[in-house]
Short mmCIF file of C-alpha atoms and ligand atoms in Angstrom, two decimals:
data_model
loop_
_atom_site.label_atom_id
_atom_site.label_comp_id
_atom_site.label_asym_id
_atom_site.label_seq_id
_atom_site.Cartn_x
_atom_site.Cartn_y
_atom_site.Cartn_z
CA MET B 1 0.00 0.00 0.00
CA ARG B 2 2.78 2.38 1.02
CA THR B 3 4.57 1.69 -2.31
CA VAL B 4 1.40 2.60 -4.28
CA ILE B 5 1.03 5.93 -2.39
CA LEU B 6 4.68 6.82 -3.03
CA ALA B 7 4.30 6.01 -6.75
CA ARG B 8 1.21 8.26 -7.00
CA ARG B 9 3.05 11.13 -5.25
CA ARG B 10 6.02 10.77 -7.65
CA LEU B 11 3.62 10.87 -10.63
CA ARG B 12 1.88 14.00 -9.31
CA ARG B 13 5.26 15.71 -8.79
CA ARG B 14 6.28 14.78 -12.35
CA ARG B 15 2.97 16.25 -13.68
CA ILE B 16 3.52 19.47 -11.71
CA SER B 17 7.07 19.85 -13.04
CA TRP B 18 5.84 19.09 -16.60
CA ASN B 19 3.16 21.80 -16.23
CA CYS B 20 5.82 24.20 -14.95
CA CYS B 21 7.99 23.43 -17.98
CA LYS B 22 5.07 24.09 -20.32
CA LYS B 23 4.38 27.44 -18.61
CA ILE B 24 8.04 28.50 -18.77
CA ALA B 25 8.25 27.48 -22.45
CA LEU B 26 5.11 29.50 -23.23
CA ALA B 27 6.46 32.53 -21.35
CA VAL B 28 9.79 32.29 -23.24
CA PHE B 29 7.92 31.98 -26.54
CA PHE B 30 5.76 35.07 -25.90
CA PHE B 31 8.76 37.04 -24.60
CA SER B 32 10.73 36.21 -27.77
CA LEU B 33 7.71 37.13 -29.89
CA CYS B 34 7.48 40.49 -28.13
CA LEU B 35 11.21 41.08 -28.72
CA CYS B 36 10.80 40.24 -32.41
CA LEU B 37 7.79 42.52 -32.72
CA SER B 38 9.55 45.40 -30.99
CA ALA B 39 12.64 44.89 -33.21
CA GLU B 40 10.30 44.91 -36.21
CA ALA B 41 8.68 48.10 -34.94
CA GLN B 42 12.09 49.75 -34.46
CA ALA B 43 13.39 48.74 -37.90
CA ARG B 44 13.27 51.55 -40.40
CA TRP B 45 13.08 50.30 -43.96
CA ILE B 46 14.68 51.84 -46.98
CA ARG B 47 14.10 50.93 -50.64
CA VAL B 48 17.22 51.11 -52.79
CA GLY B 49 16.84 51.04 -56.58
CA LEU B 50 19.52 48.66 -57.89
CA MET B 51 18.81 48.47 -61.63
CA THR B 52 16.15 48.86 -64.34
CA ALA B 53 16.65 46.69 -67.43
CA PRO B 54 14.80 44.25 -69.72
CA SER B 55 16.07 41.39 -67.54
CA ALA B 56 17.64 41.05 -64.10
CA PRO B 57 20.06 38.26 -63.05
CA ILE B 58 19.26 37.03 -59.51
CA SER B 59 20.95 34.25 -57.54
CA GLY B 60 21.28 32.94 -54.00
CA ARG B 61 20.63 30.02 -51.66
CA SER B 62 17.14 28.92 -50.50
CA LEU B 63 15.37 31.58 -52.55
CA SER B 64 11.61 31.90 -52.25
CA GLY B 65 9.14 34.23 -53.92
CA ARG B 66 5.80 35.92 -53.29
CA ASP B 67 3.98 37.69 -56.09
CA GLY B 68 1.58 40.66 -56.15
CA GLY B 69 -1.40 38.30 -55.79
CA GLY B 70 0.00 36.77 -52.58
CA ARG B 71 1.06 33.51 -54.27
CA ARG B 72 4.11 31.88 -52.65
CA PHE B 73 6.63 29.71 -54.53
CA SER B 74 10.21 28.48 -54.37
CA LEU B 75 12.81 29.80 -56.80
CA PRO B 76 15.90 28.24 -58.39
CA ALA B 77 19.39 29.19 -57.15
CA SER B 78 19.98 31.29 -60.25
CA PHE B 79 17.51 32.84 -62.70
CA SER B 80 16.79 35.82 -64.93
CA ALA B 81 13.64 37.84 -64.34
CA HIS B 82 12.00 39.44 -67.40
CA ALA B 83 9.07 41.81 -67.79
CA ARG B 84 5.95 41.04 -69.78
CA GLY B 85 3.43 43.85 -69.48
CA SER B 86 2.85 44.28 -65.75
CA ASN B 87 3.99 40.72 -64.99
CA VAL B 88 7.35 39.34 -63.95
CA VAL B 89 8.40 36.25 -65.90
CA ILE B 90 10.72 33.72 -64.24
CA GLN B 91 11.64 30.52 -66.10
CA GLY B 92 8.64 30.90 -68.43
CA LYS B 93 6.16 31.35 -65.55
CA SER B 94 4.31 34.62 -65.22
CA TYR B 95 3.78 36.27 -61.82
CA ALA B 96 1.83 39.38 -60.86
CA SER B 97 4.18 42.31 -60.16
CA PRO B 98 5.80 42.96 -57.73
CA VAL B 99 7.61 39.71 -56.98
CA ILE B 100 9.37 39.70 -53.62
CA VAL B 101 12.45 37.47 -53.48
CA SER B 102 13.57 36.49 -49.98
CA SER B 103 16.12 34.18 -48.41
CA PRO B 104 17.65 33.55 -44.98
CA HIS B 105 20.98 34.28 -46.74
CA GLN B 106 22.23 37.17 -48.86
CA ILE B 107 20.74 37.57 -52.35
CA ARG B 108 22.81 38.43 -55.40
CA CYS B 109 21.77 40.79 -58.18
CA GLY B 110 24.43 40.89 -60.88
CA LYS B 111 27.82 41.00 -59.18
CA VAL B 112 26.70 42.45 -55.84
CA SER B 113 25.17 40.65 -52.83
CA TYR B 114 22.54 42.20 -50.59
CA GLU B 115 20.92 41.75 -47.19
CA GLY B 116 17.15 42.06 -46.88
CA GLU B 117 14.83 41.21 -49.75
CA LEU B 118 14.74 42.05 -53.45
CA VAL B 119 11.55 43.43 -54.97
CA LEU B 120 11.12 42.89 -58.73
CA ARG B 121 8.74 45.34 -60.42
CA ALA B 122 7.68 45.06 -64.06
CA ARG B 123 6.76 48.16 -66.02
CA GLY B 124 6.94 49.03 -69.73
CA GLY B 125 8.96 45.93 -70.62
CA GLN B 126 11.59 46.70 -67.95
CA VAL B 127 12.29 45.04 -64.61
CA THR B 128 13.29 47.28 -61.71
CA VAL B 129 15.15 45.55 -58.88
CA ILE B 130 14.74 47.17 -55.47
CA ASN B 131 16.63 46.14 -52.34
CA ARG B 132 14.35 46.57 -49.29
CA LEU B 133 16.18 46.45 -45.95
CA ASP B 134 16.67 48.05 -42.54
CA VAL B 135 18.44 51.43 -42.74
CA GLU B 136 21.12 50.24 -40.28
CA LYS B 137 21.96 47.36 -42.64
CA TYR B 138 21.84 49.67 -45.66
CA LEU B 139 24.46 51.87 -44.00
CA ARG B 140 26.90 48.92 -43.93
CA GLY B 141 26.93 48.95 -47.73
CA VAL B 142 27.35 52.75 -47.80
CA LEU B 143 30.09 53.32 -45.24
CA GLY B 144 32.23 50.49 -46.58
CA TYR B 145 32.46 52.42 -49.82
CA GLU B 146 32.16 56.07 -48.79
CA ILE B 147 34.99 56.15 -46.24
CA ASN B 148 38.33 54.47 -45.66
CA PRO B 149 37.63 51.70 -43.08
CA GLN B 150 41.25 51.93 -41.86
CA TRP B 151 40.68 55.45 -40.47
CA ALA B 152 40.16 56.32 -36.80
CA MET B 153 36.86 55.14 -35.25
CA GLU B 154 35.69 58.71 -34.47
CA VAL B 155 35.73 59.70 -38.18
CA LEU B 156 33.85 56.50 -39.05
CA LYS B 157 31.26 57.30 -36.36
CA ALA B 158 30.85 60.87 -37.65
CA GLN B 159 30.38 59.45 -41.16
CA ALA B 160 27.82 56.92 -39.86
CA VAL B 161 25.74 59.72 -38.30
CA ILE B 162 25.80 61.92 -41.40
CA SER B 163 25.18 59.01 -43.81
CA ARG B 164 22.20 57.88 -41.68
CA THR B 165 20.85 61.45 -41.56
CA TYR B 166 21.37 61.87 -45.29
CA ALA B 167 19.62 58.56 -46.05
CA LEU B 168 16.58 59.41 -43.90
CA ALA B 169 16.37 62.89 -45.45
CA GLN B 170 16.44 61.30 -48.93
CA MET B 171 13.47 58.99 -48.26
CA GLY B 172 11.17 59.02 -51.29
CA ARG B 173 13.62 60.93 -53.51
CA HIS B 174 12.99 58.39 -56.30
CA GLU B 175 9.33 57.75 -55.42
CA ALA B 176 8.26 58.07 -59.07
CA SER B 177 10.41 55.01 -59.81
CA GLY B 178 9.08 53.13 -56.77
CA TYR B 179 12.06 53.44 -54.42
CA ASP B 180 13.72 55.85 -51.99
CA VAL B 181 17.37 56.12 -53.02
CA CYS B 182 19.64 55.07 -55.88
CA THR B 183 23.09 53.45 -55.57
CA THR B 184 25.15 56.29 -57.07
CA ASP B 185 26.53 59.49 -55.56
CA HIS B 186 23.29 61.19 -56.66
CA CYS B 187 22.05 59.81 -53.31
CA GLN B 188 24.87 57.83 -51.63
CA VAL B 189 27.04 55.14 -53.18
CA TYR B 190 25.78 51.73 -51.98
CA ARG B 191 27.56 48.44 -52.71
CA GLY B 192 25.57 45.96 -50.59
CA THR B 193 27.58 43.38 -48.66
CA ASN B 194 30.50 43.52 -51.12
CA VAL B 195 32.10 46.30 -49.06
CA LEU B 196 31.50 45.23 -45.44
CA HIS B 197 34.23 45.96 -42.88
CA ALA B 198 34.30 45.20 -39.16
CA SER B 199 35.34 48.80 -38.34
CA THR B 200 32.55 50.54 -40.28
CA ASP B 201 30.03 48.02 -38.92
CA ARG B 202 31.21 48.91 -35.39
CA ALA B 203 30.84 52.65 -36.11
CA ILE B 204 27.26 52.06 -37.30
CA ALA B 205 26.42 49.93 -34.24
CA GLN B 206 27.95 52.47 -31.81
CA THR B 207 25.86 55.31 -33.28
CA ARG B 208 22.71 53.25 -33.88
CA GLY B 209 19.74 55.52 -34.65
CA GLN B 210 21.75 58.74 -34.19
CA VAL B 211 21.00 61.56 -36.62
CA LEU B 212 21.95 65.22 -36.87
CA THR B 213 19.10 67.68 -36.49
CA TYR B 214 18.66 71.43 -36.72
CA ARG B 215 15.69 72.92 -34.85
CA GLY B 216 14.11 69.47 -34.73
CA ASP B 217 14.42 68.69 -38.45
CA LEU B 218 16.93 66.38 -40.09
CA ALA B 219 19.98 68.43 -41.06
CA HIS B 220 21.35 68.60 -44.61
CA THR B 221 24.50 66.58 -44.02
CA PHE B 222 26.44 67.15 -47.22
CA PHE B 223 30.02 65.96 -47.15
CA CYS B 224 33.01 65.94 -49.45
CA SER B 225 36.38 64.23 -49.71
CA ASP B 226 38.69 67.16 -48.91
CA SER B 227 37.68 70.80 -48.39
CA GLY B 228 41.20 72.03 -49.14
CA GLY B 229 41.49 73.75 -45.75
CA ALA B 230 38.12 75.52 -45.42
CA THR B 231 34.59 74.41 -46.18
CA ALA B 232 32.39 76.29 -48.66
CA ASP B 233 29.20 78.19 -47.89
CA VAL B 234 26.37 76.18 -49.41
CA GLY B 235 24.87 79.43 -50.72
CA ASP B 236 27.91 79.96 -52.98
CA VAL B 237 27.65 76.41 -54.31
CA TRP B 238 23.93 75.73 -54.68
CA GLY B 239 22.39 79.16 -54.15
CA LYS B 240 20.38 78.67 -50.96
CA ARG B 241 21.91 79.65 -47.61
CA VAL B 242 21.72 77.21 -44.68
CA PRO B 243 22.76 78.50 -41.22
CA TYR B 244 25.00 75.53 -40.42
CA LEU B 245 26.58 75.01 -43.87
CA VAL B 246 28.93 77.95 -43.78
CA VAL B 247 32.64 78.61 -44.29
CA ARG B 248 34.66 76.81 -41.59
CA LYS B 249 38.43 77.08 -41.55
CA GLU B 250 39.89 73.73 -40.53
CA PRO B 251 42.37 73.79 -37.66
CA PHE B 252 44.72 71.14 -39.07
CA PRO B 253 46.16 70.34 -42.52
CA SER B 254 44.18 67.50 -44.11
CA GLY B 255 47.16 65.30 -44.97
CA SER B 256 45.42 64.07 -48.12
CA PRO B 257 47.91 62.73 -50.69
CA LYS B 258 45.80 64.49 -53.33
CA ALA B 259 45.56 67.79 -51.44
CA ARG B 260 46.90 69.77 -54.42
CA TRP B 261 46.01 69.52 -58.09
CA GLU B 262 46.44 71.39 -61.33
CA VAL B 263 44.64 71.26 -64.65
CA SER B 264 45.13 73.00 -67.97
CA LEU B 265 42.00 74.16 -69.81
CA SER B 266 41.96 75.37 -73.41
CA ALA B 267 40.15 78.57 -74.40
CA GLY B 268 37.94 76.50 -76.72
CA GLU B 269 36.91 74.16 -73.90
CA ILE B 270 35.89 77.10 -71.68
CA GLN B 271 34.11 78.86 -74.58
CA ASN B 272 32.05 75.72 -75.25
CA ALA B 273 31.16 75.43 -71.55
CA LEU B 274 30.03 79.08 -71.43
CA ALA B 275 27.96 78.65 -74.62
CA LYS B 276 26.17 75.66 -73.01
CA LYS B 277 25.10 77.93 -70.17
CA GLY B 278 24.09 80.79 -72.54
CA LYS B 279 27.01 82.90 -71.27
CA SER B 280 29.04 83.10 -74.48
CA VAL B 281 31.62 85.95 -74.63
CA GLY B 282 33.07 85.26 -78.10
CA ALA B 283 36.82 84.59 -78.35
CA LEU B 284 37.89 84.29 -74.72
CA SER B 285 40.80 86.53 -73.72
CA GLN B 286 40.72 86.65 -69.92
CA ILE B 287 39.38 84.81 -66.89
CA ALA B 288 39.30 86.47 -63.47
CA ILE B 289 38.18 85.64 -59.94
CA GLU B 290 35.28 88.08 -59.53
CA ARG B 291 34.45 87.22 -55.92
CA ARG B 292 35.99 85.13 -53.17
CA ASP B 293 34.32 83.70 -50.09
CA ALA B 294 35.52 84.39 -46.54
CA ALA B 295 38.20 81.69 -46.83
CA GLY B 296 39.56 82.82 -50.19
CA ARG B 297 37.78 80.20 -52.30
CA ALA B 298 36.77 81.41 -55.77
CA ALA B 299 33.02 81.99 -55.49
CA ALA B 300 32.40 83.69 -58.86
CA LEU B 301 34.42 84.03 -62.08
CA ARG B 302 34.38 86.72 -64.76
CA PHE B 303 35.03 85.72 -68.37
CA THR B 304 36.03 88.41 -70.87
CA GLY B 305 36.10 87.93 -74.63
CA SER B 306 35.63 89.60 -78.02
CA ALA B 307 31.84 89.84 -77.50
CA GLY B 308 31.81 91.16 -73.93
CA SER B 309 32.03 89.60 -70.49
CA SER B 310 29.92 87.43 -68.21
CA VAL B 311 30.01 86.24 -64.61
CA LEU B 312 29.40 82.65 -63.53
CA SER B 313 29.56 80.98 -60.14
CA SER B 314 32.68 78.82 -59.76
CA ALA B 315 30.50 75.88 -58.75
CA ALA B 316 28.55 76.12 -62.03
CA PHE B 317 31.82 76.49 -63.97
CA ARG B 318 33.19 73.38 -62.25
CA THR B 319 30.09 71.38 -63.19
CA LEU B 320 30.24 72.59 -66.81
CA ILE B 321 33.91 71.65 -67.30
CA GLY B 322 33.59 68.43 -65.26
CA ALA B 323 33.86 67.92 -61.50
CA LYS B 324 36.62 65.32 -61.98
CA LYS B 325 38.72 67.76 -64.00
CA VAL B 326 38.24 70.87 -61.89
CA ARG B 327 38.33 69.03 -58.57
CA SER B 328 37.22 71.95 -56.41
CA THR B 329 36.50 75.68 -56.55
CA PHE B 330 39.51 76.37 -54.30
CA PHE B 331 41.88 77.36 -57.14
CA GLU B 332 44.22 80.07 -58.34
CA PHE B 333 45.86 80.99 -61.64
CA SER B 334 49.35 80.83 -60.17
CA PRO B 335 51.11 77.89 -58.50
CA ASP B 336 51.99 80.14 -55.54
CA GLY B 337 48.36 81.09 -54.95
CA PRO B 338 47.35 84.53 -53.76
CA ARG B 339 49.40 86.51 -51.27
CA THR B 340 48.62 85.15 -47.84
CA THR B 341 47.20 88.47 -46.65
CA ASP B 342 44.57 88.11 -49.38
CA VAL B 343 43.15 85.01 -47.72
CA PRO B 344 42.21 85.69 -44.12
CA ASP B 345 41.12 82.90 -41.87
CA PRO B 346 37.45 83.68 -41.08
CA VAL B 347 37.58 81.92 -37.74
CA GLN B 348 40.85 83.55 -36.73
CA ARG B 349 39.57 86.91 -37.89
CA ARG B 350 36.58 86.60 -35.63
CA GLU B 351 38.67 85.27 -32.77
CA ALA B 352 41.75 87.44 -33.32
CA PRO B 353 41.15 89.84 -30.43
CA ARG B 354 40.76 86.94 -28.02
CA THR B 355 43.44 84.55 -29.28
CA ALA B 356 46.07 87.26 -29.74
CA ARG B 357 45.89 88.33 -26.10
CA LYS B 358 48.57 87.09 -23.80
CA ILE B 359 46.24 85.94 -21.06
CA ALA B 360 47.82 84.38 -18.00
CA PHE B 361 46.48 80.90 -18.71
CA ASP B 362 46.96 78.40 -15.97
CA PRO B 363 48.40 75.28 -17.63
CA THR B 364 47.90 73.00 -14.61
CA PRO B 365 45.13 70.44 -15.19
CA LEU B 366 41.67 71.12 -13.77
CA THR B 367 40.87 69.55 -10.42
CA THR B 368 38.18 66.83 -10.41
CA ALA B 369 35.68 69.32 -8.97
CA GLU B 370 36.53 71.98 -11.58
CA ASP B 371 36.30 69.40 -14.35
CA ALA B 372 32.84 68.27 -13.17
CA GLN B 373 31.71 71.90 -12.89
CA LEU B 374 32.90 72.69 -16.41
CA LYS B 375 31.21 69.59 -17.84
CA ALA B 376 27.96 70.58 -16.18
CA LEU B 377 28.20 74.10 -17.65
CA ILE B 378 28.90 72.62 -21.12
CA GLU B 379 25.82 70.42 -20.78
CA GLN B 380 23.81 73.48 -19.78
CA LYS B 381 25.00 75.03 -23.08
CA LYS B 382 26.72 77.95 -21.34
CA PHE B 383 29.34 78.07 -24.11
CA ASN B 384 28.88 78.64 -27.83
CA VAL B 385 30.38 76.41 -30.54
CA ASP B 386 33.53 78.48 -30.95
CA GLU B 387 34.17 78.54 -27.22
CA ARG B 388 33.76 74.77 -26.99
CA LEU B 389 36.13 74.29 -29.93
CA ASP B 390 38.59 76.69 -28.37
CA MET B 391 38.58 74.52 -25.23
CA ILE B 392 39.26 71.42 -27.30
CA LEU B 393 42.09 73.07 -29.21
CA TYR B 394 43.58 74.82 -26.18
CA PRO B 395 42.92 72.78 -23.01
CA GLU B 396 44.92 75.33 -20.99
CA ARG B 397 42.07 77.82 -21.54
CA ARG B 398 39.45 75.60 -19.93
CA ARG B 399 39.99 77.06 -16.45
CA ASN B 400 39.51 80.61 -17.76
CA TYR B 401 36.27 79.59 -19.48
CA LEU B 402 35.07 77.90 -16.31
CA TYR B 403 35.64 80.91 -14.06
CA LYS B 404 34.38 83.35 -16.70
CA ALA B 405 31.11 81.37 -16.85
CA LEU B 406 30.95 81.34 -13.04
CA GLY B 407 31.46 85.11 -13.03
CA VAL B 408 34.64 85.08 -10.91
CA GLU B 409 38.32 85.52 -11.67
CA THR B 410 40.45 82.41 -12.10
CA PRO B 411 42.74 81.62 -9.17
CA ALA B 412 45.73 82.13 -11.50
CA MET B 413 44.57 85.60 -12.50
CA GLU B 414 43.95 86.58 -8.92
CA ARG B 415 47.51 85.63 -8.10
CA LYS B 416 49.18 87.44 -10.99
CA ARG B 417 46.86 90.44 -11.52
CA GLU B 418 48.59 91.18 -14.82
CA PRO B 419 47.06 93.79 -17.11
CA LEU B 420 45.80 92.18 -20.31
CA GLU B 421 47.68 93.17 -23.42
CA GLN B 422 45.74 94.55 -26.32
CA PRO B 423 45.50 92.36 -29.43
CA ALA B 424 48.44 92.94 -31.75
CA GLU B 425 46.25 92.90 -34.82
CA THR B 426 42.61 93.81 -35.21
CA ALA B 427 40.14 92.55 -37.76
CA LYS B 428 40.19 95.97 -39.47
CA SER B 429 43.79 95.50 -40.59
CA ILE B 430 42.93 92.37 -42.59
CA PRO B 431 42.06 93.21 -46.21
CA ASN B 432 38.67 92.32 -47.58
CA PRO B 433 39.13 89.23 -49.78
CA ALA B 434 36.19 90.23 -52.00
CA ARG B 435 38.30 93.13 -53.32
CA THR B 436 41.16 90.86 -54.35
CA ALA B 437 40.79 90.03 -58.04
CA VAL B 438 43.25 87.68 -59.68
CA SER B 439 43.07 87.16 -63.42
CA ALA B 440 44.75 85.13 -66.14
CA SER B 441 45.18 85.83 -69.82
CA LEU B 442 44.23 83.25 -72.42
CA ALA B 443 46.51 84.78 -75.05
CA GLY B 444 48.47 81.52 -75.11
CA GLY B 445 45.28 79.54 -75.85
CA SER B 446 44.98 77.94 -72.42
CA VAL B 447 44.92 78.59 -68.69
CA THR B 448 46.20 76.46 -65.83
CA LEU B 449 44.25 76.19 -62.57
CA TYR B 450 46.22 75.36 -59.42
CA GLY B 451 43.85 74.03 -56.82
CA ARG B 452 43.46 72.28 -53.50
CA GLY B 453 40.89 69.91 -52.05
CA TRP B 454 38.49 67.60 -53.81
CA GLY B 455 34.72 67.98 -53.99
CA HIS B 456 32.09 70.69 -53.59
CA GLY B 457 33.49 71.64 -50.18
CA VAL B 458 30.11 71.82 -48.40
CA GLY B 459 29.72 70.23 -44.95
CA LEU B 460 32.07 67.64 -43.49
CA SER B 461 35.43 67.19 -45.18
CA GLN B 462 36.43 63.54 -44.74
CA TRP B 463 40.17 64.25 -44.81
CA GLY B 464 39.71 67.23 -42.49
CA ALA B 465 37.68 65.07 -40.09
CA LYS B 466 40.38 62.38 -40.20
CA ALA B 467 43.00 64.98 -39.22
CA MET B 468 40.81 65.97 -36.24
CA ALA B 469 40.16 62.37 -35.13
CA ASP B 470 43.89 61.62 -35.36
CA ARG B 471 44.40 64.41 -32.82
CA GLY B 472 41.82 63.05 -30.38
CA TRP B 473 38.64 64.82 -31.46
CA SER B 474 35.46 62.83 -30.85
CA ALA B 475 32.75 62.26 -33.47
CA GLU B 476 30.61 64.81 -31.58
CA ASN B 477 33.41 67.44 -31.75
CA ILE B 478 33.86 66.80 -35.47
CA LEU B 479 30.14 67.10 -36.23
CA GLU B 480 29.87 70.22 -34.11
CA PHE B 481 32.70 71.80 -36.08
CA TYR B 482 31.34 71.03 -39.55
CA TYR B 483 27.63 71.59 -38.78
CA PRO B 484 27.65 74.32 -36.08
CA GLY B 485 24.35 74.68 -34.22
CA THR B 486 23.09 71.19 -35.01
CA THR B 487 22.28 68.52 -32.43
CA ILE B 488 22.78 64.75 -32.35
CA GLN B 489 19.46 62.99 -31.67
CA LYS B 490 18.38 59.38 -31.55
CA ARG B 491 15.52 58.52 -33.89
ZN1 ZN W 1 19.56 59.11 -56.29
#
């Protein structure tokens, strides 16, 4: 009898533990489901137009398809998709457009592999292939191409933030074609998983969701390869002024191996370019820099010929001749460039009275309490962009900034009580660059441009940012420098 009771008890215990297991399994299942759903909710999708052609070569492992009518089917490892009317034809079978190709692995279109799914749309006898994927994954195929993955992590992070911002701001740019962005530099160059690197992936992960905003809106995060020493005002390049896309003189030389360039242009080549723009001046005899920006960059050019003269923005001239030939608008007609006094540093000019003073800076490091106090004041936005940059560039000035913000004299100044010297040079003594006109004759049939930098010069300069990161600047410092007044936000 006792044996029977014990057996029953053991059975009951086993049932209880089995019920417990079932409950735990169910809880784990629902928890995982919630995690999946929340990840799905957080994912932000982007549609990238890969190609439009009469046929599209697709390949991959375990491919499956779903057509516009909801029909599901398996697909071969390699096939060509054609268009017939508004249907997609695969291996002789016709499917309602769009056909969505998915796989647990990467999918290949032509020579490039992609994460996410491929959407095949048929229209007018052409198939358009669209890669639909999470923005964070899309960025992997952008950064791997757009920036050198060997560079310091802080430049890669800055690039991740601006590429993410740029991508989100471009959403729907190609809506008429059924996608958001293209794969060329019209939007951002995207090369799928062919260009993945551990370092750029890390930069994307460490800045996940971070974008640059200005007054709550996504900022225009243009960037270029090398500004040549100072960024351009967007108004001089594309006509419309933007408060944070202004001339910024970089504090360090870029170190780019292609920092300098020169190109010879024939009079005929320039005449043809002017004619295309309706600015013909007849037989060209002279080209002159009509206006410079605050950093000395050629903003507008005057062309003089047998039939008169005309003025054109340097940016338009660069586009007409070819952006690969005239690499930037930072050029001169002489290899020596203008006299240095002709090209004032806009930042230095503004800061000259302050930086030229021989203030009794206290070079000893801040105490822990002072450091905490200064950080708190920075967080409270008690300092403007230039003051924060000044602190980064000259750490010995941090104590002065701290006590100035607190409204008391620094301990060092109290000790020394030295009268402040007046600035040696005032802004008035620096000539106005707009009055400096440099010209070149085309009597010899050609003109040589001697330039620096590469690209339109607007926004972040990748080589300039690299120089900053190599000297310890953080991604935040870099972004603050190139887009003053903007904020990093998580979206
Ligand atoms: Zn585009």
